Amino acid sequence: MAKRSILNSLWRYVFLTLLTVCLLSLAIIGLFKVVNPPSSSFMLVDQWQNPEREVQHVWVDLENISQWMPLAVIASEDQGFVKHWGIDTQALVIALKDYRKKGSLRGASTISQQTAKNLFLWNGRHYIRKVLELGFTLGLEGLWSKRRIMEVYLNIAEFGDGIYGVQAASQHFFGIKARYLTRTQAAKLAAVLPNPKKYNAGRPSTYIKQRVAWIKRQMKQLGGKNAIQPLLRGQ
């Protein structure tokens, strides 16, 4: 009886702890629906690891970002963004199979998942982080509009060492504000997102130039700026 009582108390403690964490997470997600995040977990880790370097980050509302930019990241990172519910289930199944074989979970990240990871979590290919990422992603999709997810994503994505958000990236690499980005410049920024510490949007390698050309073709095939008008209207 004593052992059963201890186990019941333990399960009750675990349940209450998980419930508290879930409710707190939902409260934070709800807050960031209307309040712009002042930072992100990735930025905080960057500042901790590189205290001598100042993180470059300037928030800018989506209406002050060139329409080429959300189109470019959709073409490059997640062409089903406006239609899916945050998770590419087919890609996730493939990633899980790969995890069972290699013990490393990677890929399958939609823009919504990348937003959840960049804002709340850490980099890595661990199963636990992926589970947390999926939970936060569902929270974002449930409480935020696609427009808000895109707005936050473009403001916290890393585009270079210590360079976060499209406004800071536009100023650093091209000397202009994000609202003036051309189609090619937007494609260059989108092209480095898979590995912004390795690639440079201002000095694109041959590989990045090839990616830029591919992204621009995808942007055209998606329908150009017309493809993102429902997103910009908050639909």
Coordinates of N, CA, C and O in Angstrom, one line a residue, residues 58-223:
V58 N 16.9 43.8 -35.3 CA 16.0 44.9 -35.3 C 14.6 44.4 -35.8 O 14.5 43.8 -36.9
W59 N 13.6 44.5 -34.9 CA 12.3 44.0 -35.3 C 11.6 44.9 -36.3 O 11.8 46.2 -36.3
V60 N 10.9 44.3 -37.3 CA 10.2 45.1 -38.3 C 8.9 44.4 -38.6 O 8.9 43.1 -38.8
D61 N 7.8 45.1 -38.7 CA 6.5 44.5 -38.9 C 6.5 43.9 -40.4 O 7.2 44.4 -41.3
L62 N 5.6 42.9 -40.6 CA 5.6 42.3 -41.9 C 5.2 43.2 -43.0 O 5.7 43.1 -44.1
E63 N 4.4 44.2 -42.7 CA 4.0 45.1 -43.8 C 5.2 46.0 -44.2 O 5.1 46.7 -45.3
N64 N 6.2 46.0 -43.4 CA 7.4 46.8 -43.8 C 8.6 45.9 -44.3 O 9.7 46.3 -44.3
I65 N 8.2 44.7 -44.7 CA 9.1 43.7 -45.3 C 8.7 43.5 -46.7 O 7.6 43.4 -47.1
S66 N 9.7 43.6 -47.6 CA 9.4 43.3 -49.1 C 8.6 42.0 -49.2 O 8.9 41.0 -48.6
Q67 N 7.6 42.0 -50.1 CA 6.8 40.8 -50.3 C 7.6 39.7 -50.9 O 7.2 38.5 -50.8
W68 N 8.7 40.1 -51.5 CA 9.6 39.0 -52.1 C 10.1 38.1 -51.0 O 10.4 36.9 -51.2
M69 N 10.3 38.6 -49.8 CA 11.0 37.9 -48.7 C 10.1 36.7 -48.2 O 10.6 35.6 -48.2
P70 N 8.9 36.9 -47.8 CA 8.1 35.7 -47.4 C 7.9 34.7 -48.6 O 7.9 33.5 -48.3
L71 N 7.8 35.2 -49.8 CA 7.7 34.4 -50.9 C 8.9 33.5 -51.1 O 8.9 32.3 -51.4
A72 N 10.1 34.2 -50.9 CA 11.4 33.5 -51.1 C 11.5 32.3 -50.1 O 12.0 31.2 -50.4
V73 N 11.2 32.6 -48.8 CA 11.4 31.5 -47.8 C 10.4 30.4 -47.9 O 10.6 29.3 -47.7
I74 N 9.2 30.8 -48.4 CA 8.2 29.7 -48.7 C 8.7 28.8 -49.9 O 8.6 27.6 -49.8
A75 N 9.2 29.5 -50.9 CA 9.7 28.7 -52.1 C 10.9 27.9 -51.7 O 11.1 26.8 -52.2
S76 N 11.7 28.4 -50.8 CA 12.9 27.7 -50.4 C 12.7 26.6 -49.3 O 13.3 25.5 -49.4
E77 N 12.0 27.0 -48.2 CA 11.9 26.2 -47.0 C 10.6 25.4 -46.9 O 10.7 24.3 -46.3
D78 N 9.5 25.8 -47.4 CA 8.2 25.2 -47.0 C 7.1 25.6 -48.0 O 6.3 26.5 -47.7
Q79 N 7.0 25.0 -49.1 CA 6.1 25.4 -50.1 C 4.6 25.1 -49.7 O 3.7 25.6 -50.3
G80 N 4.4 24.3 -48.7 CA 3.1 24.0 -48.3 C 2.7 24.8 -47.1 O 1.6 24.5 -46.5
F81 N 3.4 25.8 -46.8 CA 3.3 26.6 -45.5 C 1.8 27.1 -45.3 O 1.3 27.0 -44.3
V82 N 1.3 27.7 -46.4 CA -0.1 28.3 -46.2 C -1.2 27.3 -46.1 O -2.3 27.7 -45.8
K83 N -0.9 26.0 -46.4 CA -1.9 25.0 -46.4 C -1.9 24.0 -45.3 O -2.9 23.5 -44.8
H84 N -0.7 23.7 -44.8 CA -0.5 22.6 -43.8 C -0.8 23.2 -42.4 O -1.0 24.4 -42.2
W85 N -0.9 22.3 -41.4 CA -1.2 22.6 -40.0 C 0.0 22.7 -39.2 O -0.1 22.5 -37.9
G86 N 1.2 22.9 -39.8 CA 2.4 23.1 -39.0 C 3.4 22.0 -39.2 O 4.6 22.2 -38.9
I87 N 2.9 20.8 -39.6 CA 3.8 19.7 -39.6 C 3.6 19.0 -40.9 O 2.5 18.7 -41.4
D88 N 4.7 18.7 -41.6 CA 4.7 17.9 -42.8 C 4.8 16.4 -42.4 O 5.9 15.9 -42.1
T89 N 3.7 15.7 -42.3 CA 3.7 14.4 -41.7 C 4.5 13.4 -42.6 O 5.2 12.5 -42.0
Q90 N 4.5 13.6 -43.9 CA 5.2 12.6 -44.7 C 6.7 12.8 -44.5 O 7.4 11.8 -44.3
A91 N 7.2 14.0 -44.4 CA 8.6 14.3 -44.2 C 9.0 13.8 -42.8 O 10.1 13.3 -42.5
L92 N 8.1 14.0 -41.8 CA 8.4 13.6 -40.4 C 8.5 12.1 -40.3 O 9.4 11.6 -39.6
V93 N 7.7 11.3 -41.0 CA 7.8 9.8 -41.0 C 9.2 9.4 -41.5 O 9.8 8.5 -41.0
I94 N 9.6 10.1 -42.6 CA 10.9 9.7 -43.2 C 12.0 10.1 -42.2 O 13.0 9.3 -42.1
A95 N 11.9 11.2 -41.5 CA 12.9 11.6 -40.6 C 13.0 10.6 -39.4 O 14.1 10.3 -38.9
L96 N 11.8 10.1 -39.0 CA 11.8 9.2 -37.8 C 12.4 7.9 -38.2 O 13.1 7.2 -37.4
K97 N 12.2 7.4 -39.5 CA 12.8 6.2 -40.0 C 14.3 6.4 -40.0 O 15.1 5.5 -39.7
D98 N 14.8 7.6 -40.4 CA 16.2 7.8 -40.5 C 16.8 7.9 -39.1 O 17.9 7.4 -38.9
Y99 N 16.0 8.4 -38.1 CA 16.4 8.4 -36.7 C 16.7 7.0 -36.2 O 17.6 6.7 -35.5
R100 N 15.8 6.1 -36.5 CA 15.9 4.7 -36.0 C 17.1 4.0 -36.6 O 17.8 3.2 -35.9
K101 N 17.5 4.4 -37.8 CA 18.7 3.8 -38.5 C 20.0 4.5 -38.0 O 21.0 3.8 -37.7
K102 N 20.0 5.8 -37.9 CA 21.2 6.5 -37.6 C 21.3 7.1 -36.2 O 22.4 7.6 -35.8
G103 N 20.2 7.2 -35.5 CA 20.2 7.8 -34.2 C 20.3 9.3 -34.2 O 20.7 9.9 -33.2
S104 N 20.0 9.9 -35.3 CA 20.1 11.4 -35.4 C 18.8 11.8 -36.2 O 18.6 11.4 -37.3
L105 N 18.1 12.7 -35.5 CA 16.8 13.2 -36.1 C 17.0 14.6 -36.7 O 17.5 15.5 -36.1
R106 N 16.7 14.6 -38.0 CA 17.0 15.9 -38.7 C 15.9 16.0 -39.9 O 15.2 15.1 -40.2
G107 N 15.9 17.2 -40.4 CA 14.9 17.5 -41.5 C 13.5 17.6 -41.1 O 13.2 17.6 -39.9
A108 N 12.6 17.6 -42.0 CA 11.2 17.6 -41.8 C 10.7 18.8 -41.2 O 9.6 18.8 -40.6
S109 N 11.4 19.9 -41.2 CA 11.0 21.1 -40.5 C 10.3 22.1 -41.4 O 10.8 22.5 -42.4
T110 N 9.1 22.4 -41.0 CA 8.3 23.4 -41.7 C 8.7 24.8 -41.2 O 9.5 24.9 -40.2
I111 N 8.2 25.8 -41.8 CA 8.5 27.2 -41.3 C 7.9 27.3 -39.9 O 8.5 28.0 -39.0
S112 N 6.8 26.7 -39.6 CA 6.2 26.8 -38.3 C 7.1 26.1 -37.3 O 7.3 26.6 -36.1
Q113 N 7.6 24.9 -37.6 CA 8.5 24.2 -36.7 C 9.8 25.0 -36.5 O 10.3 25.1 -35.4
Q114 N 10.3 25.6 -37.5 CA 11.6 26.4 -37.4 C 11.3 27.6 -36.5 O 12.2 28.0 -35.7
T115 N 10.1 28.2 -36.6 CA 9.8 29.3 -35.7 C 9.7 28.9 -34.3 O 10.3 29.6 -33.4
A116 N 9.1 27.7 -34.0 CA 9.0 27.2 -32.6 C 10.4 26.9 -32.1 O 10.7 27.2 -30.9
K117 N 11.2 26.3 -32.9 CA 12.6 25.9 -32.5 C 13.4 27.2 -32.2 O 14.1 27.3 -31.1
N118 N 13.4 28.1 -33.1 CA 14.3 29.3 -33.0 C 13.8 30.2 -31.8 O 14.6 30.7 -31.1
L119 N 12.5 30.2 -31.5 CA 12.0 31.1 -30.5 C 12.1 30.5 -29.1 O 12.5 31.2 -28.1
F120 N 11.9 29.2 -29.0 CA 11.8 28.6 -27.6 C 12.8 27.5 -27.3 O 13.1 27.3 -26.1
L121 N 13.5 26.9 -28.3 CA 14.3 25.7 -28.0 C 15.8 26.0 -28.4 O 16.3 27.1 -28.3
W122 N 16.5 24.9 -28.7 CA 17.9 25.0 -29.0 C 18.2 24.2 -30.2 O 17.3 23.4 -30.7
N123 N 19.3 24.3 -30.8 CA 19.7 23.6 -32.0 C 20.2 22.2 -31.6 O 20.7 22.0 -30.5
G124 N 19.9 21.3 -32.5 CA 20.3 19.9 -32.2 C 19.4 18.9 -32.9 O 18.4 19.3 -33.4
R125 N 19.8 17.6 -32.8 CA 19.1 16.6 -33.5 C 18.7 15.5 -32.6 O 18.9 14.3 -32.8
H126 N 18.2 15.9 -31.4 CA 17.8 15.0 -30.4 C 16.3 14.7 -30.4 O 15.5 15.6 -30.7
Y127 N 15.9 13.5 -30.1 CA 14.5 13.1 -30.1 C 13.6 14.0 -29.2 O 12.6 14.4 -29.6
I128 N 14.2 14.3 -28.0 CA 13.4 15.1 -27.0 C 13.2 16.5 -27.6 O 12.0 17.0 -27.4
R129 N 14.2 17.1 -28.2 CA 14.0 18.4 -28.7 C 13.0 18.4 -29.8 O 12.1 19.4 -29.9
K130 N 13.0 17.4 -30.6 CA 12.0 17.3 -31.7 C 10.6 17.2 -31.2 O 9.6 17.8 -31.7
V131 N 10.4 16.4 -30.1 CA 9.1 16.3 -29.5 C 8.6 17.6 -29.0 O 7.4 18.0 -29.2
L132 N 9.5 18.3 -28.3 CA 9.1 19.6 -27.7 C 8.8 20.6 -28.9 O 7.9 21.4 -28.8
E133 N 9.6 20.5 -30.0 CA 9.4 21.3 -31.1 C 8.0 21.1 -31.7 O 7.3 22.1 -32.1
L134 N 7.6 19.9 -31.8 CA 6.2 19.5 -32.3 C 5.1 20.1 -31.4 O 4.1 20.6 -31.9
G135 N 5.3 20.0 -30.1 CA 4.4 20.6 -29.2 C 4.2 22.1 -29.3 O 3.1 22.6 -29.4
F136 N 5.3 22.8 -29.4 CA 5.3 24.2 -29.6 C 4.7 24.6 -30.9 O 4.0 25.6 -31.0
T137 N 5.0 23.8 -31.9 CA 4.5 24.1 -33.3 C 3.0 24.0 -33.3 O 2.3 24.9 -33.9
L138 N 2.4 23.0 -32.7 CA 1.0 22.9 -32.6 C 0.3 24.1 -31.8 O -0.7 24.5 -32.2
G139 N 1.1 24.5 -30.8 CA 0.6 25.7 -30.1 C 0.6 26.9 -30.9 O -0.4 27.7 -30.9
L140 N 1.6 27.1 -31.7 CA 1.7 28.3 -32.6 C 0.6 28.2 -33.6 O -0.1 29.2 -33.9
E141 N 0.4 27.1 -34.2 CA -0.6 26.9 -35.3 C -2.0 27.1 -34.7 O -2.9 27.6 -35.4
G142 N -2.2 26.7 -33.4 CA -3.5 26.8 -32.8 C -3.9 28.2 -32.4 O -5.0 28.6 -32.4
L143 N -2.9 29.0 -32.0 CA -3.1 30.3 -31.4 C -2.8 31.5 -32.4 O -3.3 32.6 -32.2
W144 N -1.9 31.2 -33.3 CA -1.4 32.3 -34.2 C -2.0 32.1 -35.6 O -2.3 31.0 -36.0
S145 N -2.0 33.2 -36.3 CA -2.4 33.1 -37.8 C -1.1 32.8 -38.5 O 0.0 32.9 -38.0
K146 N -1.2 32.3 -39.8 CA -0.1 32.1 -40.6 C 0.7 33.4 -40.8 O 2.0 33.3 -40.9
R147 N 0.0 34.5 -40.9 CA 0.7 35.8 -41.0 C 1.6 36.0 -39.9 O 2.8 36.5 -40.0
R148 N 1.1 35.8 -38.6 CA 1.9 36.0 -37.4 C 3.1 35.1 -37.4 O 4.2 35.5 -37.0
I149 N 2.9 33.8 -37.8 CA 4.0 32.9 -37.8 C 5.1 33.4 -38.7 O 6.3 33.4 -38.4
M150 N 4.7 33.8 -39.9 CA 5.7 34.3 -40.9 C 6.4 35.6 -40.4 O 7.6 35.7 -40.5
E151 N 5.7 36.5 -39.8 CA 6.2 37.7 -39.2 C 7.3 37.4 -38.2 O 8.4 38.0 -38.2
V152 N 7.0 36.5 -37.3 CA 8.0 36.2 -36.2 C 9.1 35.4 -36.8 O 10.3 35.7 -36.5
Y153 N 8.9 34.5 -37.7 CA 9.9 33.7 -38.3 C 11.0 34.7 -39.0 O 12.2 34.5 -38.8
L154 N 10.5 35.6 -39.8 CA 11.4 36.5 -40.5 C 12.1 37.4 -39.6 O 13.2 37.9 -40.0
N155 N 11.6 37.6 -38.4 CA 12.3 38.5 -37.4 C 13.3 37.8 -36.5 O 14.0 38.5 -35.8
I156 N 13.2 36.5 -36.4 CA 14.1 35.8 -35.5 C 15.0 34.8 -36.2 O 16.0 34.2 -35.6
A157 N 14.8 34.5 -37.5 CA 15.7 33.6 -38.2 C 17.1 34.1 -38.3 O 17.3 35.3 -38.4
E158 N 18.1 33.2 -38.2 CA 19.5 33.6 -38.3 C 19.9 33.6 -39.7 O 19.8 32.6 -40.4
F159 N 20.5 34.7 -40.2 CA 21.0 34.9 -41.5 C 22.5 35.0 -41.6 O 23.1 35.1 -42.7
G160 N 23.2 34.9 -40.5 CA 24.6 35.0 -40.4 C 25.1 35.0 -39.0 O 24.2 35.1 -38.1
D161 N 26.4 34.9 -38.7 CA 26.9 34.9 -37.4 C 26.4 36.2 -36.6 O 26.8 37.3 -36.9
G162 N 25.5 36.0 -35.6 CA 25.0 37.1 -34.8 C 24.1 38.0 -35.5 O 23.7 39.1 -35.0
I163 N 23.6 37.6 -36.7 CA 22.6 38.4 -37.5 C 21.3 37.8 -37.5 O 21.1 36.7 -38.1
Y164 N 20.3 38.4 -36.8 CA 19.0 37.8 -36.7 C 17.9 38.7 -37.2 O 17.9 39.9 -36.9
G165 N 17.0 38.1 -38.0 CA 15.9 38.9 -38.5 C 16.3 39.5 -39.9 O 17.4 39.9 -40.2
V166 N 15.3 39.7 -40.7 CA 15.5 40.1 -42.1 C 15.9 41.6 -42.1 O 16.7 42.0 -43.0
Q167 N 15.5 42.4 -41.2 CA 15.9 43.8 -41.2 C 17.4 44.0 -41.0 O 18.1 44.7 -41.7
A168 N 17.9 43.3 -39.9 CA 19.4 43.4 -39.7 C 20.1 42.7 -40.8 O 21.2 43.3 -41.2
A169 N 19.6 41.7 -41.4 CA 20.3 41.0 -42.5 C 20.4 41.9 -43.7 O 21.4 42.0 -44.4
S170 N 19.2 42.6 -44.0 CA 19.2 43.4 -45.2 C 20.2 44.6 -45.1 O 20.9 44.9 -46.0
Q171 N 20.2 45.1 -43.9 CA 21.2 46.3 -43.6 C 22.6 45.8 -43.6 O 23.5 46.5 -44.2
H172 N 22.9 44.6 -43.1 CA 24.3 44.1 -43.0 C 24.8 43.7 -44.4 O 25.9 44.1 -44.8
F173 N 24.0 43.0 -45.1 CA 24.5 42.4 -46.4 C 24.3 43.3 -47.6 O 25.1 43.3 -48.5
F174 N 23.2 44.1 -47.6 CA 22.9 45.0 -48.8 C 22.8 46.5 -48.5 O 22.7 47.2 -49.4
G175 N 22.9 46.9 -47.2 CA 22.9 48.3 -46.9 C 21.5 48.9 -47.1 O 21.4 50.1 -47.4
I176 N 20.4 48.1 -47.1 CA 19.1 48.7 -47.3 C 18.1 48.1 -46.2 O 18.5 47.2 -45.5
K177 N 17.0 48.7 -46.1 CA 15.9 48.2 -45.2 C 15.2 47.0 -45.9 O 15.2 46.9 -47.1
A178 N 14.6 46.2 -45.0 CA 14.0 45.0 -45.5 C 12.8 45.3 -46.5 O 12.6 44.5 -47.4
R179 N 12.2 46.4 -46.4 CA 11.1 46.8 -47.3 C 11.6 47.0 -48.8 O 10.8 47.0 -49.7
Y180 N 12.9 47.2 -49.0 CA 13.4 47.5 -50.3 C 14.1 46.3 -50.9 O 14.7 46.4 -52.0
L181 N 14.0 45.1 -50.3 CA 14.7 44.0 -50.9 C 14.1 43.6 -52.3 O 12.9 43.6 -52.5
T182 N 15.0 43.3 -53.2 CA 14.6 42.9 -54.5 C 14.3 41.4 -54.5 O 14.6 40.7 -53.5
R183 N 13.8 40.9 -55.6 CA 13.5 39.4 -55.7 C 14.8 38.6 -55.5 O 14.9 37.6 -54.8
T184 N 15.9 39.1 -56.1 CA 17.2 38.4 -56.1 C 17.8 38.5 -54.7 O 18.3 37.5 -54.1
Q185 N 17.7 39.6 -54.0 CA 18.2 39.8 -52.7 C 17.5 38.9 -51.7 O 18.1 38.3 -50.8
A186 N 16.2 38.9 -51.8 CA 15.4 38.0 -51.0 C 15.7 36.6 -51.2 O 15.8 35.8 -50.2
A187 N 15.9 36.1 -52.4 CA 16.3 34.8 -52.7 C 17.7 34.5 -52.1 O 17.9 33.3 -51.6
K188 N 18.6 35.4 -52.1 CA 19.9 35.2 -51.5 C 19.8 35.0 -50.0 O 20.5 34.1 -49.4
L189 N 19.0 35.8 -49.3 CA 18.8 35.6 -47.9 C 18.2 34.2 -47.6 O 18.6 33.5 -46.7
A190 N 17.2 33.9 -48.4 CA 16.5 32.6 -48.2 C 17.5 31.4 -48.4 O 17.4 30.4 -47.8
A191 N 18.4 31.6 -49.4 CA 19.3 30.5 -49.8 C 20.3 30.1 -48.7 O 20.7 29.0 -48.6
V192 N 20.6 31.0 -47.8 CA 21.6 30.7 -46.7 C 20.9 30.2 -45.5 O 21.6 29.7 -44.6
L193 N 19.6 30.2 -45.4 CA 19.0 29.7 -44.2 C 19.3 28.3 -43.7 O 19.4 28.1 -42.5
P194 N 19.5 27.4 -44.5 CA 19.9 26.0 -44.0 C 21.1 26.0 -43.2 O 21.3 25.2 -42.3
N195 N 22.1 26.9 -43.5 CA 23.3 27.0 -42.8 C 23.9 28.4 -42.8 O 24.9 28.6 -43.5
P196 N 23.3 29.3 -42.1 CA 23.8 30.7 -42.2 C 25.2 31.0 -41.6 O 25.7 32.0 -41.9
K197 N 25.7 30.1 -40.8 CA 27.0 30.3 -40.3 C 28.1 29.9 -41.3 O 29.2 30.3 -41.3
K198 N 27.7 29.1 -42.3 CA 28.6 28.7 -43.4 C 28.5 29.5 -44.6 O 29.6 29.8 -45.2
Y199 N 27.3 29.9 -45.0 CA 27.1 30.7 -46.2 C 26.9 32.1 -46.0 O 26.4 32.5 -44.9
N200 N 27.2 32.9 -47.0 CA 27.2 34.4 -46.9 C 26.3 35.0 -48.0 O 26.6 34.8 -49.2
A201 N 25.2 35.6 -47.6 CA 24.3 36.2 -48.6 C 24.9 37.3 -49.4 O 24.6 37.6 -50.6
G202 N 25.9 38.0 -48.8 CA 26.5 39.1 -49.4 C 27.6 38.7 -50.4 O 27.9 39.4 -51.4
R203 N 28.2 37.5 -50.1 CA 29.3 37.0 -51.0 C 28.9 35.5 -51.3 O 29.5 34.6 -50.8
P204 N 27.9 35.3 -52.1 CA 27.4 34.0 -52.4 C 28.4 33.1 -53.1 O 29.0 33.5 -54.1
S205 N 28.5 31.9 -52.6 CA 29.3 30.9 -53.3 C 28.6 30.4 -54.6 O 27.5 30.7 -54.8
T206 N 29.3 29.5 -55.3 CA 28.7 29.0 -56.5 C 27.5 28.2 -56.1 O 26.4 28.2 -56.8
Y207 N 27.6 27.4 -55.0 CA 26.4 26.7 -54.6 C 25.2 27.6 -54.2 O 24.1 27.3 -54.6
I208 N 25.5 28.7 -53.5 CA 24.4 29.6 -53.1 C 23.8 30.2 -54.4 O 22.6 30.4 -54.5
K209 N 24.6 30.6 -55.4 CA 24.1 31.1 -56.6 C 23.2 30.2 -57.3 O 22.2 30.6 -57.9
Q210 N 23.5 28.9 -57.3 CA 22.7 27.9 -57.8 C 21.3 27.8 -57.1 O 20.3 27.7 -57.7
R211 N 21.4 27.8 -55.8 CA 20.2 27.8 -54.9 C 19.3 29.0 -55.2 O 18.1 28.9 -55.3
V212 N 20.0 30.2 -55.4 CA 19.2 31.4 -55.7 C 18.4 31.3 -57.0 O 17.3 31.6 -57.0
A213 N 19.1 30.7 -58.0 CA 18.4 30.6 -59.3 C 17.3 29.6 -59.1 O 16.2 29.8 -59.7
W214 N 17.4 28.5 -58.3 CA 16.4 27.6 -58.1 C 15.2 28.2 -57.4 O 14.0 28.0 -57.7
I215 N 15.5 29.0 -56.3 CA 14.5 29.6 -55.5 C 13.7 30.6 -56.4 O 12.5 30.7 -56.3
K216 N 14.4 31.3 -57.2 CA 13.6 32.3 -58.1 C 12.7 31.6 -59.0 O 11.6 32.1 -59.3
R217 N 13.1 30.4 -59.5 CA 12.2 29.7 -60.4 C 11.0 29.2 -59.6 O 9.9 29.2 -60.1
Q218 N 11.2 28.7 -58.4 CA 10.1 28.3 -57.5 C 9.2 29.4 -57.2 O 8.0 29.2 -57.2
M219 N 9.7 30.6 -57.0 CA 8.9 31.8 -56.7 C 8.0 32.1 -57.8 O 6.8 32.4 -57.6
K220 N 8.5 31.9 -59.0 CA 7.7 32.2 -60.2 C 6.6 31.1 -60.4 O 5.5 31.4 -60.7
Q221 N 7.0 29.9 -60.2 CA 6.1 28.8 -60.4 C 4.9 28.8 -59.3 O 3.8 28.4 -59.6
L222 N 5.2 29.3 -58.1 CA 4.2 29.5 -57.1 C 3.2 30.6 -57.4 O 2.1 30.6 -56.8
G223 N 3.5 31.4 -58.4 CA 2.6 32.5 -58.8 C 3.1 33.9 -58.4 O 2.3 34.8 -58.5

